[in-house]
PDB file of C-alpha atoms and ligand atoms in Angstrom:
ATOM      1  CA  MET A1129      36.289  39.947  14.394  1.00  0.00           C
ATOM      2  CA  LYS A1130      39.349  37.782  13.881  1.00  0.00           C
ATOM      3  CA  ASN A1131      37.192  35.595  11.649  1.00  0.00           C
ATOM      4  CA  ASN A1132      36.093  38.611   9.605  1.00  0.00           C
ATOM      5  CA  ILE A1133      39.704  39.593   8.879  1.00  0.00           C
ATOM      6  CA  LYS A1134      40.444  36.019   7.844  1.00  0.00           C
ATOM      7  CA  LEU A1135      37.409  36.108   5.550  1.00  0.00           C
ATOM      8  CA  ILE A1136      38.511  39.385   3.923  1.00  0.00           C
ATOM      9  CA  PHE A1137      41.898  37.819   3.130  1.00  0.00           C
ATOM     10  CA  LEU A1138      40.174  34.752   1.714  1.00  0.00           C
ATOM     11  CA  PHE A1139      37.976  36.940  -0.512  1.00  0.00           C
ATOM     12  CA  LEU A1140      41.054  38.777  -1.799  1.00  0.00           C
ATOM     13  CA  LEU A1141      42.903  35.524  -2.517  1.00  0.00           C
ATOM     14  CA  PHE A1142      39.946  33.645  -3.966  1.00  0.00           C
ATOM     15  CA  PRO A1143      37.410  36.095  -5.417  1.00  0.00           C
ATOM     16  CA  SER A1144      34.969  33.269  -6.229  1.00  0.00           C
ATOM     17  CA  ILE A1145      34.675  32.081  -2.633  1.00  0.00           C
ATOM     18  CA  ALA A1146      31.237  32.236  -0.982  1.00  0.00           C
ATOM     19  CA  ALA A1147      30.734  33.104   2.669  1.00  0.00           C
ATOM     20  CA  ALA A1148      27.750  30.799   3.005  1.00  0.00           C
ATOM     21  CA  ASP A1149      28.044  27.068   3.444  1.00  0.00           C
ATOM     22  CA  ALA A1150      26.104  26.147   0.340  1.00  0.00           C
ATOM     23  CA  ALA A1151      26.560  24.151  -2.817  1.00  0.00           C
ATOM     24  CA  GLU A1152      28.439  25.961  -5.595  1.00  0.00           C
ATOM     25  CA  ASN A1153      28.482  25.677  -9.373  1.00  0.00           C
ATOM     26  CA  TRP A1154      30.446  22.724 -10.738  1.00  0.00           C
ATOM     27  CA  GLN A1155      31.269  21.568  -7.244  1.00  0.00           C
ATOM     28  CA  LEU A1156      33.062  18.220  -7.130  1.00  0.00           C
ATOM     29  CA  GLY A1157      34.295  17.942  -3.550  1.00  0.00           C
ATOM     30  CA  PHE A1158      32.680  18.299  -0.148  1.00  0.00           C
ATOM     31  CA  GLN A1159      31.489  21.531   1.385  1.00  0.00           C
ATOM     32  CA  ASP A1160      33.509  22.778   4.355  1.00  0.00           C
ATOM     33  CA  PRO A1161      32.645  20.719   7.425  1.00  0.00           C
ATOM     34  CA  ALA A1162      31.148  22.440  10.467  1.00  0.00           C
ATOM     35  CA  THR A1163      30.499  19.440  12.713  1.00  0.00           C
ATOM     36  CA  PRO A1164      32.842  16.714  14.002  1.00  0.00           C
ATOM     37  CA  ILE A1165      30.671  14.172  12.142  1.00  0.00           C
ATOM     38  CA  MET A1166      31.196  15.873   8.772  1.00  0.00           C
ATOM     39  CA  GLU A1167      34.941  16.039   9.492  1.00  0.00           C
ATOM     40  CA  GLY A1168      34.790  12.300  10.179  1.00  0.00           C
ATOM     41  CA  ILE A1169      32.939  11.648   6.919  1.00  0.00           C
ATOM     42  CA  ILE A1170      35.538  13.584   4.915  1.00  0.00           C
ATOM     43  CA  ASN A1171      38.404  11.782   6.666  1.00  0.00           C
ATOM     44  CA  LEU A1172      36.816   8.382   5.996  1.00  0.00           C
ATOM     45  CA  HIS A1173      36.368   9.364   2.354  1.00  0.00           C
ATOM     46  CA  HIS A1174      40.079  10.222   2.124  1.00  0.00           C
ATOM     47  CA  ASP A1175      41.052   6.958   3.867  1.00  0.00           C
ATOM     48  CA  LEU A1176      38.943   4.968   1.407  1.00  0.00           C
ATOM     49  CA  MET A1177      40.377   6.862  -1.576  1.00  0.00           C
ATOM     50  CA  PHE A1178      43.812   5.459  -0.692  1.00  0.00           C
ATOM     51  CA  PHE A1179      42.559   1.870  -1.003  1.00  0.00           C
ATOM     52  CA  ILE A1180      40.493   2.662  -4.098  1.00  0.00           C
ATOM     53  CA  CYS A1181      43.527   4.154  -5.877  1.00  0.00           C
ATOM     54  CA  VAL A1182      45.860   1.261  -4.998  1.00  0.00           C
ATOM     55  CA  ILE A1183      43.266  -1.346  -6.051  1.00  0.00           C
ATOM     56  CA  SER A1184      42.365   0.417  -9.328  1.00  0.00           C
ATOM     57  CA  VAL A1185      46.013   0.799 -10.337  1.00  0.00           C
ATOM     58  CA  PHE A1186      46.797  -2.837  -9.469  1.00  0.00           C
ATOM     59  CA  VAL A1187      43.720  -4.289 -11.211  1.00  0.00           C
ATOM     60  CA  SER A1188      44.239  -2.196 -14.379  1.00  0.00           C
ATOM     61  CA  TRP A1189      47.910  -3.122 -14.466  1.00  0.00           C
ATOM     62  CA  MET A1190      46.983  -6.833 -14.185  1.00  0.00           C
ATOM     63  CA  LEU A1191      44.231  -6.546 -16.804  1.00  0.00           C
ATOM     64  CA  PHE A1192      46.395  -4.839 -19.424  1.00  0.00           C
ATOM     65  CA  ARG A1193      49.326  -7.171 -18.725  1.00  0.00           C
ATOM     66  CA  THR A1194      47.028 -10.170 -19.232  1.00  0.00           C
ATOM     67  CA  LEU A1195      45.636  -8.767 -22.484  1.00  0.00           C
ATOM     68  CA  TRP A1196      49.185  -8.092 -23.700  1.00  0.00           C
ATOM     69  CA  HIS A1197      50.804 -11.411 -22.785  1.00  0.00           C
ATOM     70  CA  PHE A1198      47.940 -13.804 -23.435  1.00  0.00           C
ATOM     71  CA  GLY A1199      46.386 -12.327 -26.557  1.00  0.00           C
ATOM     72  CA  GLN A1200      46.400 -14.510 -29.691  1.00  0.00           C
ATOM     73  CA  GLY A1201      49.316 -12.571 -31.151  1.00  0.00           C
ATOM     74  CA  GLN A1202      51.689 -13.213 -28.245  1.00  0.00           C
ATOM     75  CA  ASN A1203      50.310 -16.593 -27.133  1.00  0.00           C
ATOM     76  CA  PRO A1204      48.671 -18.581 -29.995  1.00  0.00           C
ATOM     77  CA  THR A1205      48.396 -21.919 -28.065  1.00  0.00           C
ATOM     78  CA  PRO A1206      46.262 -21.334 -24.953  1.00  0.00           C
ATOM     79  CA  SER A1207      47.176 -22.941 -21.633  1.00  0.00           C
ATOM     80  CA  THR A1208      44.858 -25.676 -20.274  1.00  0.00           C
ATOM     81  CA  LEU A1209      45.427 -24.546 -16.674  1.00  0.00           C
ATOM     82  CA  THR A1210      42.074 -24.167 -14.846  1.00  0.00           C
ATOM     83  CA  HIS A1211      42.965 -23.418 -11.224  1.00  0.00           C
ATOM     84  CA  GLY A1212      45.756 -22.876  -8.712  1.00  0.00           C
ATOM     85  CA  THR A1213      45.101 -23.318  -4.998  1.00  0.00           C
ATOM     86  CA  LEU A1214      47.745 -20.882  -3.723  1.00  0.00           C
ATOM     87  CA  ILE A1215      46.719 -17.966  -5.953  1.00  0.00           C
ATOM     88  CA  GLU A1216      43.068 -18.531  -5.094  1.00  0.00           C
ATOM     89  CA  ILE A1217      43.845 -18.372  -1.368  1.00  0.00           C
ATOM     90  CA  ILE A1218      45.831 -15.170  -1.919  1.00  0.00           C
ATOM     91  CA  TRP A1219      43.141 -13.419  -3.937  1.00  0.00           C
ATOM     92  CA  THR A1220      40.477 -14.346  -1.390  1.00  0.00           C
ATOM     93  CA  ILE A1221      42.400 -13.505   1.783  1.00  0.00           C
ATOM     94  CA  THR A1222      43.871 -10.191   0.599  1.00  0.00           C
ATOM     95  CA  PRO A1223      40.539  -8.455  -0.195  1.00  0.00           C
ATOM     96  CA  ALA A1224      39.122  -9.834   3.064  1.00  0.00           C
ATOM     97  CA  PHE A1225      41.935  -8.145   4.989  1.00  0.00           C
ATOM     98  CA  ILE A1226      41.431  -4.896   3.073  1.00  0.00           C
ATOM     99  CA  LEU A1227      37.720  -4.995   3.976  1.00  0.00           C
ATOM    100  CA  LEU A1228      38.571  -5.600   7.641  1.00  0.00           C
ATOM    101  CA  THR A1229      40.950  -2.627   7.618  1.00  0.00           C
ATOM    102  CA  ILE A1230      38.238  -0.418   6.107  1.00  0.00           C
ATOM    103  CA  ALA A1231      35.576  -1.734   8.505  1.00  0.00           C
ATOM    104  CA  ILE A1232      37.314  -0.405  11.634  1.00  0.00           C
ATOM    105  CA  PRO A1233      37.143   3.376  10.870  1.00  0.00           C
ATOM    106  CA  SER A1234      33.849   2.890   9.038  1.00  0.00           C
ATOM    107  CA  PHE A1235      32.050   1.303  11.987  1.00  0.00           C
ATOM    108  CA  SER A1236      33.449   3.754  14.507  1.00  0.00           C
ATOM    109  CA  LEU A1237      32.128   6.625  12.372  1.00  0.00           C
ATOM    110  CA  LEU A1238      28.779   4.897  11.891  1.00  0.00           C
ATOM    111  CA  TYR A1239      28.271   4.476  15.632  1.00  0.00           C
ATOM    112  CA  ALA A1240      29.525   8.022  16.310  1.00  0.00           C
ATOM    113  CA  MET A1241      26.844   9.344  13.943  1.00  0.00           C
ATOM    114  CA  ASP A1242      24.192   7.331  15.758  1.00  0.00           C
ATOM    115  CA  GLU A1243      25.165   8.651  19.176  1.00  0.00           C
ATOM    116  CA  ILE A1244      22.868  11.187  20.851  1.00  0.00           C
ATOM    117  CA  VAL A1245      25.027  12.957  23.459  1.00  0.00           C
ATOM    118  CA  SER A1246      22.658  14.220  26.228  1.00  0.00           C
ATOM    119  CA  PRO A1247      21.180  17.084  24.208  1.00  0.00           C
ATOM    120  CA  ALA A1248      20.815  20.624  25.577  1.00  0.00           C
ATOM    121  CA  ILE A1249      18.218  21.553  22.973  1.00  0.00           C
ATOM    122  CA  THR A1250      15.642  19.560  21.050  1.00  0.00           C
ATOM    123  CA  VAL A1251      14.233  20.847  17.767  1.00  0.00           C
ATOM    124  CA  LYS A1252      11.500  19.055  15.877  1.00  0.00           C
ATOM    125  CA  THR A1253      11.454  19.454  12.123  1.00  0.00           C
ATOM    126  CA  LEU A1254       8.454  18.468  10.037  1.00  0.00           C
ATOM    127  CA  GLY A1255       8.500  17.965   6.294  1.00  0.00           C
ATOM    128  CA  HIS A1256       5.405  19.115   4.432  1.00  0.00           C
ATOM    129  CA  GLN A1257       4.515  19.308   0.738  1.00  0.00           C
ATOM    130  CA  TRP A1258       6.434  21.593   0.179  1.00  0.00           C
ATOM    131  CA  TYR A1259       8.020  23.402   3.082  1.00  0.00           C
ATOM    132  CA  TRP A1260       9.575  22.623   6.429  1.00  0.00           C
ATOM    133  CA  SER A1261       8.278  23.606   9.837  1.00  0.00           C
ATOM    134  CA  TYR A1262      10.211  23.793  13.082  1.00  0.00           C
ATOM    135  CA  GLU A1263       9.071  23.293  16.660  1.00  0.00           C
ATOM    136  CA  TYR A1264      11.027  24.268  19.768  1.00  0.00           C
ATOM    137  CA  SER A1265       8.877  22.570  22.379  1.00  0.00           C
ATOM    138  CA  ASP A1266      11.517  22.844  25.159  1.00  0.00           C
ATOM    139  CA  TYR A1267      10.205  26.361  25.882  1.00  0.00           C
ATOM    140  CA  SER A1268       6.841  28.022  26.332  1.00  0.00           C
ATOM    141  CA  ASN A1269       5.547  31.517  27.158  1.00  0.00           C
ATOM    142  CA  GLU A1270       2.901  32.598  29.714  1.00  0.00           C
ATOM    143  CA  ASN A1271       0.133  31.455  27.368  1.00  0.00           C
ATOM    144  CA  GLY A1272       1.659  28.013  27.141  1.00  0.00           C
ATOM    145  CA  GLU A1273       2.664  28.484  23.515  1.00  0.00           C
ATOM    146  CA  SER A1274       5.960  27.090  22.297  1.00  0.00           C
ATOM    147  CA  VAL A1275       7.951  28.245  19.292  1.00  0.00           C
ATOM    148  CA  VAL A1276       6.427  26.807  16.112  1.00  0.00           C
ATOM    149  CA  TYR A1277       6.860  28.259  12.645  1.00  0.00           C
ATOM    150  CA  ASP A1278       6.979  27.379   8.957  1.00  0.00           C
ATOM    151  CA  SER A1279       9.963  27.830   6.683  1.00  0.00           C
ATOM    152  CA  TYR A1280       9.204  28.475   3.002  1.00  0.00           C
ATOM    153  CA  MET A1281      11.582  28.996   0.103  1.00  0.00           C
ATOM    154  CA  VAL A1282      12.016  32.600  -1.022  1.00  0.00           C
ATOM    155  CA  PRO A1283      10.714  32.697  -4.629  1.00  0.00           C
ATOM    156  CA  GLU A1284      13.069  33.911  -7.330  1.00  0.00           C
ATOM    157  CA  GLU A1285      11.274  37.238  -7.866  1.00  0.00           C
ATOM    158  CA  ASP A1286      11.611  38.135  -4.164  1.00  0.00           C
ATOM    159  CA  LEU A1287      15.340  37.442  -3.868  1.00  0.00           C
ATOM    160  CA  GLU A1288      17.608  40.264  -2.784  1.00  0.00           C
ATOM    161  CA  ILE A1289      21.103  40.885  -4.183  1.00  0.00           C
ATOM    162  CA  GLY A1290      23.488  38.223  -2.884  1.00  0.00           C
ATOM    163  CA  GLN A1291      20.805  35.731  -1.906  1.00  0.00           C
ATOM    164  CA  LEU A1292      21.026  32.230  -3.268  1.00  0.00           C
ATOM    165  CA  ARG A1293      18.422  31.080  -5.790  1.00  0.00           C
ATOM    166  CA  LEU A1294      16.330  28.064  -4.666  1.00  0.00           C
ATOM    167  CA  LEU A1295      18.193  27.942  -1.345  1.00  0.00           C
ATOM    168  CA  GLU A1296      16.944  30.914   0.664  1.00  0.00           C
ATOM    169  CA  VAL A1297      14.044  30.576   3.124  1.00  0.00           C
ATOM    170  CA  ASP A1298      11.802  33.122   4.890  1.00  0.00           C
ATOM    171  CA  ASN A1299      12.238  31.692   8.423  1.00  0.00           C
ATOM    172  CA  ARG A1300      15.497  29.917   9.212  1.00  0.00           C
ATOM    173  CA  MET A1301      16.071  27.311  11.852  1.00  0.00           C
ATOM    174  CA  VAL A1302      18.264  28.865  14.554  1.00  0.00           C
ATOM    175  CA  ILE A1303      20.605  26.952  16.885  1.00  0.00           C
ATOM    176  CA  PRO A1304      23.624  27.940  19.002  1.00  0.00           C
ATOM    177  CA  THR A1305      27.260  26.968  18.399  1.00  0.00           C
ATOM    178  CA  ASN A1306      29.090  24.313  20.439  1.00  0.00           C
ATOM    179  CA  THR A1307      25.886  22.858  21.837  1.00  0.00           C
ATOM    180  CA  HIS A1308      24.573  19.331  21.555  1.00  0.00           C
ATOM    181  CA  VAL A1309      21.319  19.647  19.649  1.00  0.00           C
ATOM    182  CA  ARG A1310      18.902  16.797  19.092  1.00  0.00           C
ATOM    183  CA  VAL A1311      16.826  17.038  15.942  1.00  0.00           C
ATOM    184  CA  ILE A1312      13.629  15.030  15.693  1.00  0.00           C
ATOM    185  CA  VAL A1313      12.662  14.605  12.055  1.00  0.00           C
ATOM    186  CA  THR A1314       9.280  13.575  10.755  1.00  0.00           C
ATOM    187  CA  ALA A1315       6.829  14.348   7.965  1.00  0.00           C
ATOM    188  CA  ALA A1316       3.184  15.369   7.815  1.00  0.00           C
ATOM    189  CA  ASP A1317       2.261  13.958   4.418  1.00  0.00           C
ATOM    190  CA  VAL A1318       4.815  12.037   2.329  1.00  0.00           C
ATOM    191  CA  LEU A1319       8.492  11.079   2.629  1.00  0.00           C
ATOM    192  CA  HIS A1320      10.959  13.980   2.751  1.00  0.00           C
ATOM    193  CA  SER A1321      14.582  14.080   3.846  1.00  0.00           C
ATOM    194  CA  TRP A1322      16.226  16.752   5.925  1.00  0.00           C
ATOM    195  CA  ALA A1323      19.790  17.189   4.657  1.00  0.00           C
ATOM    196  CA  ILE A1324      22.544  19.756   5.245  1.00  0.00           C
ATOM    197  CA  PRO A1325      25.877  18.825   3.622  1.00  0.00           C
ATOM    198  CA  SER A1326      28.176  20.989   5.787  1.00  0.00           C
ATOM    199  CA  LEU A1327      26.727  19.505   8.952  1.00  0.00           C
ATOM    200  CA  GLY A1328      26.917  15.920   7.707  1.00  0.00           C
ATOM    201  CA  VAL A1329      23.207  15.346   8.219  1.00  0.00           C
ATOM    202  CA  LYS A1330      20.743  13.505   6.022  1.00  0.00           C
ATOM    203  CA  CYS A1331      17.756  12.227   7.904  1.00  0.00           C
ATOM    204  CA  ASP A1332      14.598  10.747   6.371  1.00  0.00           C
ATOM    205  CA  ALA A1333      11.350  12.448   7.331  1.00  0.00           C
ATOM    206  CA  ILE A1334       8.745   9.706   7.497  1.00  0.00           C
ATOM    207  CA  PRO A1335       5.019  10.223   8.216  1.00  0.00           C
ATOM    208  CA  GLY A1336       4.024   8.527  11.456  1.00  0.00           C
ATOM    209  CA  ARG A1337       7.572   7.977  12.588  1.00  0.00           C
ATOM    210  CA  LEU A1338      10.088  10.054  14.533  1.00  0.00           C
ATOM    211  CA  ASN A1339      13.684   9.926  13.369  1.00  0.00           C
ATOM    212  CA  GLN A1340      16.407  11.331  15.530  1.00  0.00           C
ATOM    213  CA  THR A1341      19.758  12.849  14.696  1.00  0.00           C
ATOM    214  CA  SER A1342      22.206  15.073  16.520  1.00  0.00           C
ATOM    215  CA  LEU A1343      24.127  18.226  15.677  1.00  0.00           C
ATOM    216  CA  PHE A1344      27.148  19.826  17.264  1.00  0.00           C
ATOM    217  CA  VAL A1345      28.058  22.833  15.149  1.00  0.00           C
ATOM    218  CA  LYS A1346      31.518  24.245  15.778  1.00  0.00           C
ATOM    219  CA  ARG A1347      31.264  27.584  13.996  1.00  0.00           C
ATOM    220  CA  GLU A1348      28.750  30.328  13.356  1.00  0.00           C
ATOM    221  CA  GLY A1349      27.297  30.643   9.912  1.00  0.00           C
ATOM    222  CA  LEU A1350      24.515  29.961   7.486  1.00  0.00           C
ATOM    223  CA  TYR A1351      24.173  26.365   6.418  1.00  0.00           C
ATOM    224  CA  TYR A1352      22.146  25.527   3.338  1.00  0.00           C
ATOM    225  CA  GLY A1353      20.540  22.199   2.550  1.00  0.00           C
ATOM    226  CA  GLN A1354      17.737  20.769   0.476  1.00  0.00           C
ATOM    227  CA  CYS A1355      15.016  18.166   0.761  1.00  0.00           C
ATOM    228  CA  SER A1356      16.664  14.942  -0.364  1.00  0.00           C
ATOM    229  CA  GLU A1357      13.798  12.564  -0.972  1.00  0.00           C
ATOM    230  CA  ILE A1358      11.595  12.886  -4.052  1.00  0.00           C
ATOM    231  CA  CYS A1359       8.367  14.163  -2.495  1.00  0.00           C
ATOM    232  CA  GLY A1360       6.374  15.573  -5.371  1.00  0.00           C
ATOM    233  CA  ILE A1361       6.267  18.449  -7.823  1.00  0.00           C
ATOM    234  CA  ASN A1362       7.961  21.020  -5.564  1.00  0.00           C
ATOM    235  CA  HIS A1363      10.615  18.693  -4.144  1.00  0.00           C
ATOM    236  CA  GLY A1364      13.316  20.994  -5.494  1.00  0.00           C
ATOM    237  CA  PHE A1365      11.745  24.041  -3.858  1.00  0.00           C
ATOM    238  CA  MET A1366      11.814  23.214  -0.148  1.00  0.00           C
ATOM    239  CA  PRO A1367      15.328  24.160   0.957  1.00  0.00           C
ATOM    240  CA  ILE A1368      16.652  24.201   4.521  1.00  0.00           C
ATOM    241  CA  VAL A1369      18.624  27.062   6.066  1.00  0.00           C
ATOM    242  CA  ILE A1370      20.193  26.809   9.504  1.00  0.00           C
ATOM    243  CA  GLU A1371      21.535  29.897  11.180  1.00  0.00           C
ATOM    244  CA  VAL A1372      24.122  29.008  13.792  1.00  0.00           C
ATOM    245  CA  VAL A1373      24.693  31.840  16.286  1.00  0.00           C
ATOM    246  CA  PRO A1374      26.437  32.322  19.648  1.00  0.00           C
ATOM    247  CA  LEU A1375      24.434  31.072  22.638  1.00  0.00           C
ATOM    248  CA  ALA A1376      23.529  34.616  23.821  1.00  0.00           C
ATOM    249  CA  ASP A1377      22.075  35.470  20.394  1.00  0.00           C
ATOM    250  CA  TYR A1378      20.133  32.222  20.410  1.00  0.00           C
ATOM    251  CA  VAL A1379      18.612  33.074  23.783  1.00  0.00           C
ATOM    252  CA  SER A1380      17.529  36.535  22.638  1.00  0.00           C
ATOM    253  CA  TRP A1381      16.141  35.115  19.377  1.00  0.00           C
ATOM    254  CA  LEU A1382      14.166  32.639  21.438  1.00  0.00           C
ATOM    255  CA  TYR A1383      12.921  35.367  23.780  1.00  0.00           C
ATOM    256  CA  ASN A1384      11.657  37.396  20.829  1.00  0.00           C
ATOM    257  CA  LYS A1385      10.023  34.369  19.228  1.00  0.00           C
ATOM    258  CA  LEU A1386       8.214  33.478  22.471  1.00  0.00           C
ATOM    259  CA  ASN A1387       6.938  37.032  22.933  1.00  0.00           C
ATOM    260  CA  GLU A1388       5.943  37.719  19.343  1.00  0.00           C
TER     261      GLU A1388
HETATM  262 CU1  CUA B2467      10.389  17.213   0.437  1.00  0.00          CU
HETATM  263 CU2  CUA B2467      11.587  16.313  -1.389  1.00  0.00          CU
END
């Protein structure tokens, strides 16, 4: 409820804001993060931007200064100087130190992304030409069936008002908030890639191979992603939608799915 009031204020302040975590027209920056990993990625990006800005300003300043002072107009007789040991040491050591400084947060993020924290739920996602399917094999009903279903894009002519073109699916993947989820990603035919920007996930789906990634989603919502590996003619028409709900809602969704 508190979140709804916050959202209403946001809509009043920024009429163009979308409630869904999806790409928007002319987007330049990141989507809002919903996992600690995506927060980490955005922070690393900002850290790197500092170095990139300082280096670009310094290099451009040096370049234009050189062109100005050593052009034929200013400096008709060129110098015969070919090297200087001190300056060469400086311009080798300094970038090396900058790289070391960048490496520390970069590696810690890289290993954090790789970490699978004893998962409470495992979901298997399979890429097909051209749809995704999801398997929740942690659970089964009296007949021994687990939850397995396909997730197709909603075609343009079937969209309802407010639904996102090329992003909506008929059956979403459902997971609970604040839970360590392991996602096993693979493909049935060709390479696909399971990617959701707000969750900081992009995992290759490879036939004959199981890839593993983890999710810990901090807030409820609808998270939109797309297949991110060219996989054929309908590559652009196999989106991913994840519905993140409170644990109790997840359990009742699961109950209904098992007893369908
Ligand atoms: Cu599946 Cu691109």
